[in-house]
Coordinates of C-alpha atoms in Angstrom, one line a residue:
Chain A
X1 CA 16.7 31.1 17.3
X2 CA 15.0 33.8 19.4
X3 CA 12.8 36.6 18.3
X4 CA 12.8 39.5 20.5
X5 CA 9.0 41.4 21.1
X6 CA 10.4 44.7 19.4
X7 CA 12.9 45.0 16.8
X8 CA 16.2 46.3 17.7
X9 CA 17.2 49.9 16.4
X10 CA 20.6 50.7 14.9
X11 CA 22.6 53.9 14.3
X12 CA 24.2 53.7 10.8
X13 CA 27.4 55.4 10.5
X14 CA 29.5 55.8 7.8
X15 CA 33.1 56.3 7.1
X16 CA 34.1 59.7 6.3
X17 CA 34.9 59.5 3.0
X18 CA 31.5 58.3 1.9
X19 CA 30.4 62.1 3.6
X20 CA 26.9 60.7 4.7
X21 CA 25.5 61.7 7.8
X22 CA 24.4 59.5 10.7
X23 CA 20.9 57.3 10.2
X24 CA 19.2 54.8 11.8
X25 CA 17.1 51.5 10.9
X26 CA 15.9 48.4 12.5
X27 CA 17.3 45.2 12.9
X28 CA 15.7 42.2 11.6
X29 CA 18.1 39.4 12.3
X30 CA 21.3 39.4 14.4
X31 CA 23.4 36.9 14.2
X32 CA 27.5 36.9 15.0
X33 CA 28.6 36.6 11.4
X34 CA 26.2 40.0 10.4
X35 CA 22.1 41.0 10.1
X36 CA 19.4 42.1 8.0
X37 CA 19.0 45.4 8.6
X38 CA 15.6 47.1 7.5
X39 CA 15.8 50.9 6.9
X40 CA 14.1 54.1 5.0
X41 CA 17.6 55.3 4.2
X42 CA 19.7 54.5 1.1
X43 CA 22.0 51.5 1.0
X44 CA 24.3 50.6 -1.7
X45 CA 25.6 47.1 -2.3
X46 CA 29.0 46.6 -1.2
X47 CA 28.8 49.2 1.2
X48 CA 31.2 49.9 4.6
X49 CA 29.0 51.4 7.5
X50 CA 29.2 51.1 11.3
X51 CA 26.2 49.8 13.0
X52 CA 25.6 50.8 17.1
X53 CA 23.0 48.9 19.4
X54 CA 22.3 47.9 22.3
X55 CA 22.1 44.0 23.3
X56 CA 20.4 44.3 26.6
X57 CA 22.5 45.9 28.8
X58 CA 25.6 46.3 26.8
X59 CA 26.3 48.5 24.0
X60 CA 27.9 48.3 20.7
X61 CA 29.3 50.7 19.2
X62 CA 30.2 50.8 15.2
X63 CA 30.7 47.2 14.4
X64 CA 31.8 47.1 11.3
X65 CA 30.0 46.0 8.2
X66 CA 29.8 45.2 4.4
X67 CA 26.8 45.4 2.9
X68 CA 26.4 42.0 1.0
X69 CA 22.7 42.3 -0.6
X70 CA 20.1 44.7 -0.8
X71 CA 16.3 44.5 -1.4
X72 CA 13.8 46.8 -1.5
X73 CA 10.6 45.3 0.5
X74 CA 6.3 47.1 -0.2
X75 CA 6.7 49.8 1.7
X76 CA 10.5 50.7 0.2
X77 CA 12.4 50.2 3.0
X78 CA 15.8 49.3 2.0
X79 CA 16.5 45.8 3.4
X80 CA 19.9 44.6 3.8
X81 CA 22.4 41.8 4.6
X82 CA 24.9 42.9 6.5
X83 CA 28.5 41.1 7.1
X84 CA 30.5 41.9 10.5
X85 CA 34.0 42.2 9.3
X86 CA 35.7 43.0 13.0
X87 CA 36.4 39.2 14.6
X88 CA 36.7 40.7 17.8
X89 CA 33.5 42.8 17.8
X90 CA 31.6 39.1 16.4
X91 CA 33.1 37.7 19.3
X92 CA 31.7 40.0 21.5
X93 CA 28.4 40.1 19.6
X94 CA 28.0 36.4 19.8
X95 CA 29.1 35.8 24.1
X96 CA 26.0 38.7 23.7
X97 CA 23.9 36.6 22.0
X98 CA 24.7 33.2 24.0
X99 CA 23.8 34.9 26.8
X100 CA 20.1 36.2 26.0
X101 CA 19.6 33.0 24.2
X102 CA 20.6 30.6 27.4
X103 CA 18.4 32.7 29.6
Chain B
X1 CA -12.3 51.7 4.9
X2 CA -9.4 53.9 6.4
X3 CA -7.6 53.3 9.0
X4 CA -7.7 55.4 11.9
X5 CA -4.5 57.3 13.3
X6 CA -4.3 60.4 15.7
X7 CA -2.0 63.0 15.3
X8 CA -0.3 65.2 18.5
X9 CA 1.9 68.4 17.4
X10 CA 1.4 71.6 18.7
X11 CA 2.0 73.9 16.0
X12 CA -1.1 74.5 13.5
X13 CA 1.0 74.3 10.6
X14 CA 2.7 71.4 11.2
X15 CA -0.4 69.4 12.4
X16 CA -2.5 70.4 9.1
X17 CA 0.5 69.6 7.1
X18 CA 0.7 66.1 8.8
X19 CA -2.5 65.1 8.9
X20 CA -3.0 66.0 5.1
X21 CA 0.2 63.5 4.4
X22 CA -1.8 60.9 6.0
X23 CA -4.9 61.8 4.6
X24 CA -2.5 61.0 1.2
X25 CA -1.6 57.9 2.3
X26 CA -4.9 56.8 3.2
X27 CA -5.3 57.1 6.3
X28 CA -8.1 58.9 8.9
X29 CA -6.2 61.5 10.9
X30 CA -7.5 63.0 14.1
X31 CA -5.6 66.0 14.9
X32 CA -4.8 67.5 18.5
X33 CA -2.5 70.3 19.8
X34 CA -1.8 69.0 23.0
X35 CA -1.9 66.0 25.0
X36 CA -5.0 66.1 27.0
X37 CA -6.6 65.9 23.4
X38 CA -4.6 63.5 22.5
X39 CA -5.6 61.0 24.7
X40 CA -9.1 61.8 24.0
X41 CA -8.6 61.1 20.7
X42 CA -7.1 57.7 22.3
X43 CA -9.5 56.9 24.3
X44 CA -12.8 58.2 22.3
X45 CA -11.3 57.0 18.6
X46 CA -9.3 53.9 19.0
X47 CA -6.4 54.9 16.6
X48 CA -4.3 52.3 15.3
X49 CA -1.8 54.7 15.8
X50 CA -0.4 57.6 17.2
X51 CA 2.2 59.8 15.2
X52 CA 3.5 62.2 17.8
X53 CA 6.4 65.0 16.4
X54 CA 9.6 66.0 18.6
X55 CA 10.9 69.4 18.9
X56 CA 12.1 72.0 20.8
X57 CA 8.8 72.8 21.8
X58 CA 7.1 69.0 22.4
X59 CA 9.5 66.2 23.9
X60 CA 8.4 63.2 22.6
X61 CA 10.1 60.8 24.8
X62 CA 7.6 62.3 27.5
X63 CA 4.5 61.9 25.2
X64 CA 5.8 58.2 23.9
X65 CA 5.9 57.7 28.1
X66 CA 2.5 59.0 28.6
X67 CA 0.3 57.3 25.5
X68 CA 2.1 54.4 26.9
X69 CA 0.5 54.7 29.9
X70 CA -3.2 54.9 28.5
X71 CA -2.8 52.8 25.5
X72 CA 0.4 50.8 25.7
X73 CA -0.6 48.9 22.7
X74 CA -0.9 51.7 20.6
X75 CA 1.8 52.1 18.6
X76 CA 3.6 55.3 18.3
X77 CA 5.7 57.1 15.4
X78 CA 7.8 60.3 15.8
X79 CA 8.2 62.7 13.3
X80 CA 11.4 64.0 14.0
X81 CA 11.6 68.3 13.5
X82 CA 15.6 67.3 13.2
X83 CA 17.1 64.7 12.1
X84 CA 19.2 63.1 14.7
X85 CA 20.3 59.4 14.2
X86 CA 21.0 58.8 18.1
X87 CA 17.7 60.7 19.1
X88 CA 16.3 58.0 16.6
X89 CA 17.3 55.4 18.3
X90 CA 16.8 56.7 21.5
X91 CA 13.2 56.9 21.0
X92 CA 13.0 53.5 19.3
X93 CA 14.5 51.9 22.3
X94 CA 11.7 53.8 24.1
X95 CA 8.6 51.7 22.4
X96 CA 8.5 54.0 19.2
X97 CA 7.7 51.9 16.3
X98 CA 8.9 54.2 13.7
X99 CA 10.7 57.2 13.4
X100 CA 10.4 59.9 10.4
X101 CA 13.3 62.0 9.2
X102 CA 12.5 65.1 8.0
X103 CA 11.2 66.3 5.8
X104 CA 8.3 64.6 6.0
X105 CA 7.0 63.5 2.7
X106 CA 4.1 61.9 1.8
X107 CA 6.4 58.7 0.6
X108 CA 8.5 58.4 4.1
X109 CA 5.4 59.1 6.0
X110 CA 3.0 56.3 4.5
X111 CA 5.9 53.9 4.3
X112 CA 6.8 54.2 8.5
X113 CA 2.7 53.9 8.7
X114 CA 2.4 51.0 7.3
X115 CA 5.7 49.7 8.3
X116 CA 4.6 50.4 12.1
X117 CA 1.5 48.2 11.4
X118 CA 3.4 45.5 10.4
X119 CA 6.6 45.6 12.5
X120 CA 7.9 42.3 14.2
X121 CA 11.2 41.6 16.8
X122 CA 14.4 41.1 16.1
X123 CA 15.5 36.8 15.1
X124 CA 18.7 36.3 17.2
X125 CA 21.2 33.6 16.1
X126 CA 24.4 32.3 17.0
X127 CA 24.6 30.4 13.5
X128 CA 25.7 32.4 10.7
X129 CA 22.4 34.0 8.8
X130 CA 20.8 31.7 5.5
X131 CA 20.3 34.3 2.9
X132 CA 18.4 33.0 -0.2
X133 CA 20.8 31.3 -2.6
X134 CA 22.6 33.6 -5.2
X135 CA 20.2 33.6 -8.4
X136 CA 23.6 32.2 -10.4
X137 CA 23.9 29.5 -8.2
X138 CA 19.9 28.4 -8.3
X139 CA 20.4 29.0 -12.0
X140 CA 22.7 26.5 -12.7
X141 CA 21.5 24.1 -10.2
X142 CA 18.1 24.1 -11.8
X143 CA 19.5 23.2 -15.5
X144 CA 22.1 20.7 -13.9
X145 CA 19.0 19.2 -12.4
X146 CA 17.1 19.4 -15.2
X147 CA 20.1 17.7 -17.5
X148 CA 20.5 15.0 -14.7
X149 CA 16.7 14.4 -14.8
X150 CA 16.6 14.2 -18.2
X151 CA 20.0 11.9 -18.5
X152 CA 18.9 9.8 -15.9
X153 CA 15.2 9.4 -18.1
X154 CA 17.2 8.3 -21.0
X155 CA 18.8 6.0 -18.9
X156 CA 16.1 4.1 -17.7
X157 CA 14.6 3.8 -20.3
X158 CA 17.2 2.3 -22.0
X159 CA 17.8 0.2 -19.4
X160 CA 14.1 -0.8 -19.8
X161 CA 14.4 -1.7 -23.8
X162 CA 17.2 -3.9 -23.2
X163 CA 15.7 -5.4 -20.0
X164 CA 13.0 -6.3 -22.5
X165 CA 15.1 -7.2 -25.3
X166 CA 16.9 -9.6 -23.6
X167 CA 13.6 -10.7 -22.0
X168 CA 12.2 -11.7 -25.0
X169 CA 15.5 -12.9 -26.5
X170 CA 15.7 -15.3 -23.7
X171 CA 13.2 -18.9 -24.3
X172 CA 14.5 -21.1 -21.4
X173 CA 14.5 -21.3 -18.1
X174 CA 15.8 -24.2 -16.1
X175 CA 14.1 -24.9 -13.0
X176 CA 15.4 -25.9 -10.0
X177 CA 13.6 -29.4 -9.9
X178 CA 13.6 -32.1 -11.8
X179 CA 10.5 -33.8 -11.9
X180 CA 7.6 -31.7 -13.5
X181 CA 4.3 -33.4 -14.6
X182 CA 2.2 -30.0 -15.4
X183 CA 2.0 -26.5 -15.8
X184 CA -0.5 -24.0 -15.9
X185 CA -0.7 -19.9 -15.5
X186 CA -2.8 -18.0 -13.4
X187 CA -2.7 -15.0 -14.3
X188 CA 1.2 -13.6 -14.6
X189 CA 2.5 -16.4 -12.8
X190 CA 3.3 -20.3 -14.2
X191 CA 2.2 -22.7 -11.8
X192 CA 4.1 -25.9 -12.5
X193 CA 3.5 -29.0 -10.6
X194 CA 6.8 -31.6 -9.4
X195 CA 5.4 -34.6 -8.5
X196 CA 8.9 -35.5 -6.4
X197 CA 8.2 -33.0 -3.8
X198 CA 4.6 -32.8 -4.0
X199 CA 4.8 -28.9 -4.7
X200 CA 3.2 -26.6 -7.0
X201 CA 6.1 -23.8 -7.5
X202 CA 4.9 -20.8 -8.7
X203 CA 7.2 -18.5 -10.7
X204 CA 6.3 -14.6 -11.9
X205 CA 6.5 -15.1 -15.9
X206 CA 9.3 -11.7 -15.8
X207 CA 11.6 -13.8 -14.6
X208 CA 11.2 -17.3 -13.7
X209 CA 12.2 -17.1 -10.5
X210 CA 10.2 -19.3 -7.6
X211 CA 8.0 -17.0 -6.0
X212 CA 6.2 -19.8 -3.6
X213 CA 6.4 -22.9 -3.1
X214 CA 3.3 -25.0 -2.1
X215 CA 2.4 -28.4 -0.7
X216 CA -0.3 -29.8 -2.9
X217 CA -2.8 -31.5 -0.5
X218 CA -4.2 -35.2 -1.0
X219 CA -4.0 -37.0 -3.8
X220 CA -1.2 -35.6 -5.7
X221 CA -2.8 -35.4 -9.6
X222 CA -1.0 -35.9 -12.2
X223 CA -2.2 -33.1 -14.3
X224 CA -4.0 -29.4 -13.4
X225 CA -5.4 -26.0 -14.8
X226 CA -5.8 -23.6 -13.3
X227 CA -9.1 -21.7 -14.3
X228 CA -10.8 -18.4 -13.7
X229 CA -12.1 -19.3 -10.5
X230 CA -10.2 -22.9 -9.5
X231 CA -7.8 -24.9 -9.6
X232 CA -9.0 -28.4 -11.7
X233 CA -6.6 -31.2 -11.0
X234 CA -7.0 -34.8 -11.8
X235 CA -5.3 -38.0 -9.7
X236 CA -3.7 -41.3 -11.5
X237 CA -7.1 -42.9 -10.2
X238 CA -9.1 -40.7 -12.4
X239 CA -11.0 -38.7 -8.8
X240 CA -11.5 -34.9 -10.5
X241 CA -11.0 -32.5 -7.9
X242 CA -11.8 -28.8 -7.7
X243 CA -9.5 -27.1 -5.4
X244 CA -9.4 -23.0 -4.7
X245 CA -6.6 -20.7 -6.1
X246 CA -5.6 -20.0 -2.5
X247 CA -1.8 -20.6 -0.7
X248 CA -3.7 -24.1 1.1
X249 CA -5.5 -25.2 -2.5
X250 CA -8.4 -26.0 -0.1
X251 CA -11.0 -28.5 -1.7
X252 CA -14.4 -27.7 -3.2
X253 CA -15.7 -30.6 -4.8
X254 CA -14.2 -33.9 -5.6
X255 CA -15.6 -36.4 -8.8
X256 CA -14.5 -39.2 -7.9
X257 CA -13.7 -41.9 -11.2
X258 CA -15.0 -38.8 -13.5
X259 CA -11.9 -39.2 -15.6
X260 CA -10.1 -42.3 -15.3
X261 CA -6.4 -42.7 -17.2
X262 CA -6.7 -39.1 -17.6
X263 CA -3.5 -37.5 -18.2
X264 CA -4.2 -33.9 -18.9
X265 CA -7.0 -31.8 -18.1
X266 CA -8.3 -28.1 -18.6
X267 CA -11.6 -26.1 -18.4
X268 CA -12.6 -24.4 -21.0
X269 CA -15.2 -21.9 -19.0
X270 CA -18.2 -23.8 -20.0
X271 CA -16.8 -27.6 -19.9
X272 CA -14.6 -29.6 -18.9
X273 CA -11.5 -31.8 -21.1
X274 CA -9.9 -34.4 -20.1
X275 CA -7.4 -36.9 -22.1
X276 CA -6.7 -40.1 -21.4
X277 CA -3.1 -41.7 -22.6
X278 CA -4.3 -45.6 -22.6
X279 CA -6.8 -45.1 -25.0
X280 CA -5.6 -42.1 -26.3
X281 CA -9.0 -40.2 -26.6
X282 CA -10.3 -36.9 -25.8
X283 CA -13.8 -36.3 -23.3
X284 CA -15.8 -33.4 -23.2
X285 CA -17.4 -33.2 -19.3
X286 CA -19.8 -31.5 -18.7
X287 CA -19.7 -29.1 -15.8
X288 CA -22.2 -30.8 -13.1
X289 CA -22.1 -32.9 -10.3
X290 CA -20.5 -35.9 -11.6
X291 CA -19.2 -34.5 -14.3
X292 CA -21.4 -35.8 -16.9
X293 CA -19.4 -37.6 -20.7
X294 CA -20.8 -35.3 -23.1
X295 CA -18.4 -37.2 -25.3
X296 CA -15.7 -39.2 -26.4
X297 CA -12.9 -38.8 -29.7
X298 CA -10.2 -40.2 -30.9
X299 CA -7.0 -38.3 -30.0
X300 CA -5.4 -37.7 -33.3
X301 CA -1.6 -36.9 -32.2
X302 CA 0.2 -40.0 -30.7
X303 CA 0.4 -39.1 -26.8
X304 CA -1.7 -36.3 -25.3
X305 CA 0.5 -35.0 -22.4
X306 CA -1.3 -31.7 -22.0
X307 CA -4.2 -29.7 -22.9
X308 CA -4.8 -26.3 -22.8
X309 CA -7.9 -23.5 -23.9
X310 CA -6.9 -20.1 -25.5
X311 CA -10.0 -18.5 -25.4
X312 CA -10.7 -19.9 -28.9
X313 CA -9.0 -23.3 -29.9
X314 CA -8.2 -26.6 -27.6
X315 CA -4.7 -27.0 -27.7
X316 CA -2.8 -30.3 -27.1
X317 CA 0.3 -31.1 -26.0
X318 CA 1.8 -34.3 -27.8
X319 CA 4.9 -35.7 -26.2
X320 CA 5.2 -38.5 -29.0
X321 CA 5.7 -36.4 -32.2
X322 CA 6.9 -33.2 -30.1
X323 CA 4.1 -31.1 -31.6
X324 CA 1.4 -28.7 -30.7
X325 CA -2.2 -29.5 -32.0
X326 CA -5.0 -27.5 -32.3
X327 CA -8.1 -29.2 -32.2
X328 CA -11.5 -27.8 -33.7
X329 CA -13.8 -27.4 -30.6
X330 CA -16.9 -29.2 -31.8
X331 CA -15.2 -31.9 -33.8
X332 CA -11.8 -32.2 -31.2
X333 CA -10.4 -35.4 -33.3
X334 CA -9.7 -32.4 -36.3
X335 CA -6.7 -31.1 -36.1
X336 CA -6.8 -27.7 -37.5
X337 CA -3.2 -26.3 -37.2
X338 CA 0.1 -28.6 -35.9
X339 CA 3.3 -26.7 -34.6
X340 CA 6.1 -28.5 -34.2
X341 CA 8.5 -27.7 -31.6
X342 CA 12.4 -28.2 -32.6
X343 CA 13.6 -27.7 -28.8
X344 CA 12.4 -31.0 -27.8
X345 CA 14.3 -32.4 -31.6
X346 CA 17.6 -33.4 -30.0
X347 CA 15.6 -35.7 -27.2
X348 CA 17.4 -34.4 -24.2
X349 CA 14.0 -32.7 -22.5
X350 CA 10.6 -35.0 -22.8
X351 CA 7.3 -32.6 -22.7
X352 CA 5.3 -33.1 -20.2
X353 CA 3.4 -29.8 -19.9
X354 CA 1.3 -26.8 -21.4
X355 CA 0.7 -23.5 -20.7
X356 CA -0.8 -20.4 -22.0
X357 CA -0.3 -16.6 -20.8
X358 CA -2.5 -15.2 -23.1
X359 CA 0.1 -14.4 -26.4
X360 CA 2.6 -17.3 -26.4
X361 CA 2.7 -20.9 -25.5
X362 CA 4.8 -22.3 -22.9
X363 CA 5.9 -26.1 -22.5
X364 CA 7.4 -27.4 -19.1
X365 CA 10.1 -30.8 -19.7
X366 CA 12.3 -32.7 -17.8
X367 CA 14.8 -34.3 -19.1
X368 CA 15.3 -38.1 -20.8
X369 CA 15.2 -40.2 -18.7
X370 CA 13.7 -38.4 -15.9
X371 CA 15.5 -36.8 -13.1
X372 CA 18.7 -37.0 -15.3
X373 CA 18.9 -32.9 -15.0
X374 CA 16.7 -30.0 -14.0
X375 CA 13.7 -29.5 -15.7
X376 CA 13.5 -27.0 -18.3
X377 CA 10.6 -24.1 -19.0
X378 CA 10.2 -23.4 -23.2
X379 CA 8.5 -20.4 -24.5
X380 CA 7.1 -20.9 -28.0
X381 CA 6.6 -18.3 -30.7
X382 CA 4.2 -19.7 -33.0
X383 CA 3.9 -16.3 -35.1
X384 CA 7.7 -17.3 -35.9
X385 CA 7.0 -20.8 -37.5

C-alpha cells in the first residue's frame, strides 16, 4: 500500500433517475474492488453513483459503484465504502494502480 | 486561541459575509479585495489558510497558482459562487484542499476548514479494501467467544477435579527398581535410595515419575534424610556423613564411627537420631563435631527400618510388626500412637523406608525376597485408620 501526498478528488454522478446533480469528494482509499470516499454531500446506503478521477495520466470516467457503508466522521463529511461493480473498469483501475505502485 | 485564516474575494459583500462565517466557526479572518493584499496578509499574518472564492469576476485557478507561488504550503479552499462538480475537481487537482458549494453556510464552511487542516493522500491498493467487521458478525463472535471461554473453563476445571480425584484415589506406585533401602522428601519430590545401582532417584510426588537419577558418591549408606539444609546419610560401617542437596551430593563433614549398626537416620533440626537394628535401640546425637550420644533407649517396635521427624513426633518405621510408631520425643522408648499398615499384611512387599511430605506418610518396599519384583511406593492415610 501507497499513500499519495494529496488525496485524489472525484466527480459523483448519479443515474438519472435518482435526479441529483453532479458533486464531488475525495478519495481516501482506492483499491480495484472499490474506495472510501470522503465527501460534504449526501450519501445513502445502498446507493448507485458514477465516480470520475484521474490516476496520473489517465482518466476514468463514471466507474460504477454501490455504496456499501456510510459513516459520518467530526467534521460531517459523509464517508463511504464504495464497491466497483464494472469488472472491466476494476481491471482497468487495478493495471492503474500496479503501475504507480511498481514505480 | 484562534486560528488564523486570510480571506481573498473581491466583492464587499461576499468578503464580510465570509469572514463573519469564519469568525462563527472560530476562526481569525483577515480580509482582502485583491491579491496584492492577499499576499500581504500571507506574508505579514502567517494564515493557516487561505479561502479564495471563484467567479466570474476572480478565477481562482489563477490565485490557487499564484498563493502557490508565495506560500506553497498554505493551503487553499475555494468557495465556489456556482456550483460545478468538474470545476470542483478541477481545482482540487490544482493543490486546493477543499472546495465549498454554495451556499456557503456556516456548517459547510467550518467543516471544509477544519477538514483542510487535517487532510491526508489517497491509500492505494491492489488488494481488496478491509472495512471494519459487520457489528452482527463481531456480535456473535464475541458471545461465541465468550461461550467457548467459558465451556472451555468448565472443562478444565473438571479435568482438574478428576486429575485430583484420581490422584488421591491412587496409593501405589511401582518403581522401576527393585532394590530400595530408603526414602526421604525434599521438598515436593521423594528421594529414594536403590542400593543396586547406587542411585538416589528422585520422583515429583504428582506423579511418581523419575525426574533424576543420581550417582550417590562414596560410601553408599544404607539409610538418609534429607534435612532443611543437607542431606544426612549413614554407611553399614556406622561413618555419618553430611552431604549437600545438590545434583553431585558433594560432602561437608563426615563422622566417622558416630553411629555404628545404624539402620535409619533423620535430623530432627536440633539433633540428630539414629537407630541401630543389632541392638535395636534408639540414639539421640547431638549436632557437633563428632556427633556427641546424648542418649541411648530401647527401641520398643521389633525392627526399626526407618525414622522420620514431622515437625512434632519421631516416627519409626517397623519392618517386623508392619507398623508405624510414634515415639514421645523426650522419652523415645514411649510409644504414643502405633498405625498399622495392612498393605504390607499379605507379605509380598518388606518395608524398608519412610517418608513424610508434610500431610501423609509414605513407605518405600521391595518385595519378599528381594529383587523378586519392582519396588513399590505406599501412601498412608492415617486420618483414615
Amino acid at each position: 500500500m501507497r499513500r499519495s501526498p494529496n488525496p485524489v478528488p472525484a466527480v459523483l454522478s448519479f443515474p438519472e433517475e435518482a435526479a441529483r446533480r453532479d458533486c464531488w469528494g475525495k478519495l481516501a482509499e482506492l483499491a480495484p474492488s472499490g474506495a472510501k470516499l470522503s465527501t460534504r454531500f449526501v450519501i445513502e446506503r445502498g446507493a448507485l453513483l458514477f465516480v470520475s478521477l484521474r490516476l496520473g495520466h489517465e482518466d476514468f470516467e463514471r466507474i460504477a459503484a454501490s455504496v456499501t457503508k456510510v459513516a459520518t466522521d467530526r467534521e460531517g463529511y459523509r464517508v463511504a465504502d464504495l464497491a466497483f461493480t464494472d469488472e472491466i473498469q476494476k481491471r482497468r483501475l487495478a493495471k492503474a494502480l500496479l503501475d504507480i505502485l511498481a514505480t | 486561541m484562534s486560528l488564523v485564516i486570510g480571506i481573498l474575494c473581491p466583492e464587499d459583500g461576499k468578503r464580510r459575509d465570509l469572514a463573519l462565517l469564519a469568525g462563527e466557526s472560530g476562526y481569525l479572518a483577515h480580509p482582502a479585495s485583491r491579491l496584492d493584499e492577499a499576499l500581504e496578509v500571507l506574508r505579514e499574518r502567517r494564515p493557516s489558510l487561505m479561502l479564495v472564492t471563484d467567479g466570474p469576476d476572480q478565477d481562482a485557478e489563477v490565485l490557487v497558482r499564484e498563493i502557490a507561488a508565495v506560500s506553497p504550503l498554505v493551503p487553499v479552499v475555494v468557495a465556489l459562487g456556482k456550483r460545478d462538480a468538474g470545476r470542483a475537481v478541477a481545482l482540487m487537482r490544482l493543490g486546493v484542499c477543499e472546495v465549498v458549494a454554495p451556499p456557503w453556510t456556516r456548517e459547510d464552511l467550518g467543516a471544509c476548514l477544519g477538514k483542510t487542516l487535517r487532510t491526508h493522500g489517497t491509500a492505494f491498493s491492489i488488494v481488496p479494501l478491509k472495512g471494519p467487521l459487520p457489528s452482527g458478525t463481531l456480535y456473535t463472535l464475541v458471545v461465541s467467544l465468550f461461550f467457548a471461554l467459558a465451556i472451555g473453563h468448565v472443562a478444565l476445571q473438571r479435568q482438574a477435579q478428576l486429575r485430583s480425584a484420581a490422584y488421591e484415589e491412587k496409593k501405589t506406585w511401582d518403581l522401576p527398581y527393585r532394590y530400595p533401602t530408603a526414602a526421604s522428601f525434599n521438598g515436593p519430590e521423594l528421594w529414594v535410595l536403590d542400593w543396586f545401582t547406587q542411585s538416589i532417584f528422585v520422583h515429583p510426588a504428582k506423579d511418581l515419575e523419575v525426574a533424576r537419577v543420581t550417582y550417590f558418591p562414596g560410601e553408599l549408606p544404607v539409610a538418609f534424610s534429607v534435612a532443611s539444609d543437607a542431606l544426612w546419610a549413614v554407611t553399614p560401617g556406622g561413618k555419618v556423613c553430611r552431604r549437600m542437596k545438590d545434583d553431585k551430593l558433594r560432602l561437608l563433614q563426615e563422622f566417622p564411627g558416630a553411629a555404628p549398626d545404624s539402620v535409619a537416620i533423620v535430623f530432627d533440626g536440633l539433633y540428630l537420631w539414629t537407630a541401630n537394628a543389632k541392638t535395636k535401640t534408639l540414639r539421640k546425637h547431638l549436632n557437633d563435631y563428632k556427633l556427641t550420644a546424648l542418649g541411648t533407649w530401647r527401641y520398643p517396635g521389633d525392627r526399626p527400618a526407618a525414622l522420620v521427624f514431622d515437625g512434632r513426633f519421631l516416627w519409626s518405621l517397623d519392618a517386623g510388626s508392619r507398623e508405624l510408631l510414634c515415639h514421645n520425643l523426650e522419652r523415645p522408648d514411649e510409644v504414643l500412637r502405633r498405625v498399622p499398615l495392612p498393605e504390607y499384611r499379605d507379605g509380598v512387599y518388606r518395608p524398608v523406608g519412610l517418608a513424610w511430605d508434610g500431610e501423609k506418610f509414605w513407605t518405600v518396599a521391595d518385595s519378599a525376597p528381594a529383587g523378586k519384583v519392582p519396588a513399590r511406593v505406599f501412601r498412608h492415610s492415617l486420618s483414615q485408620r
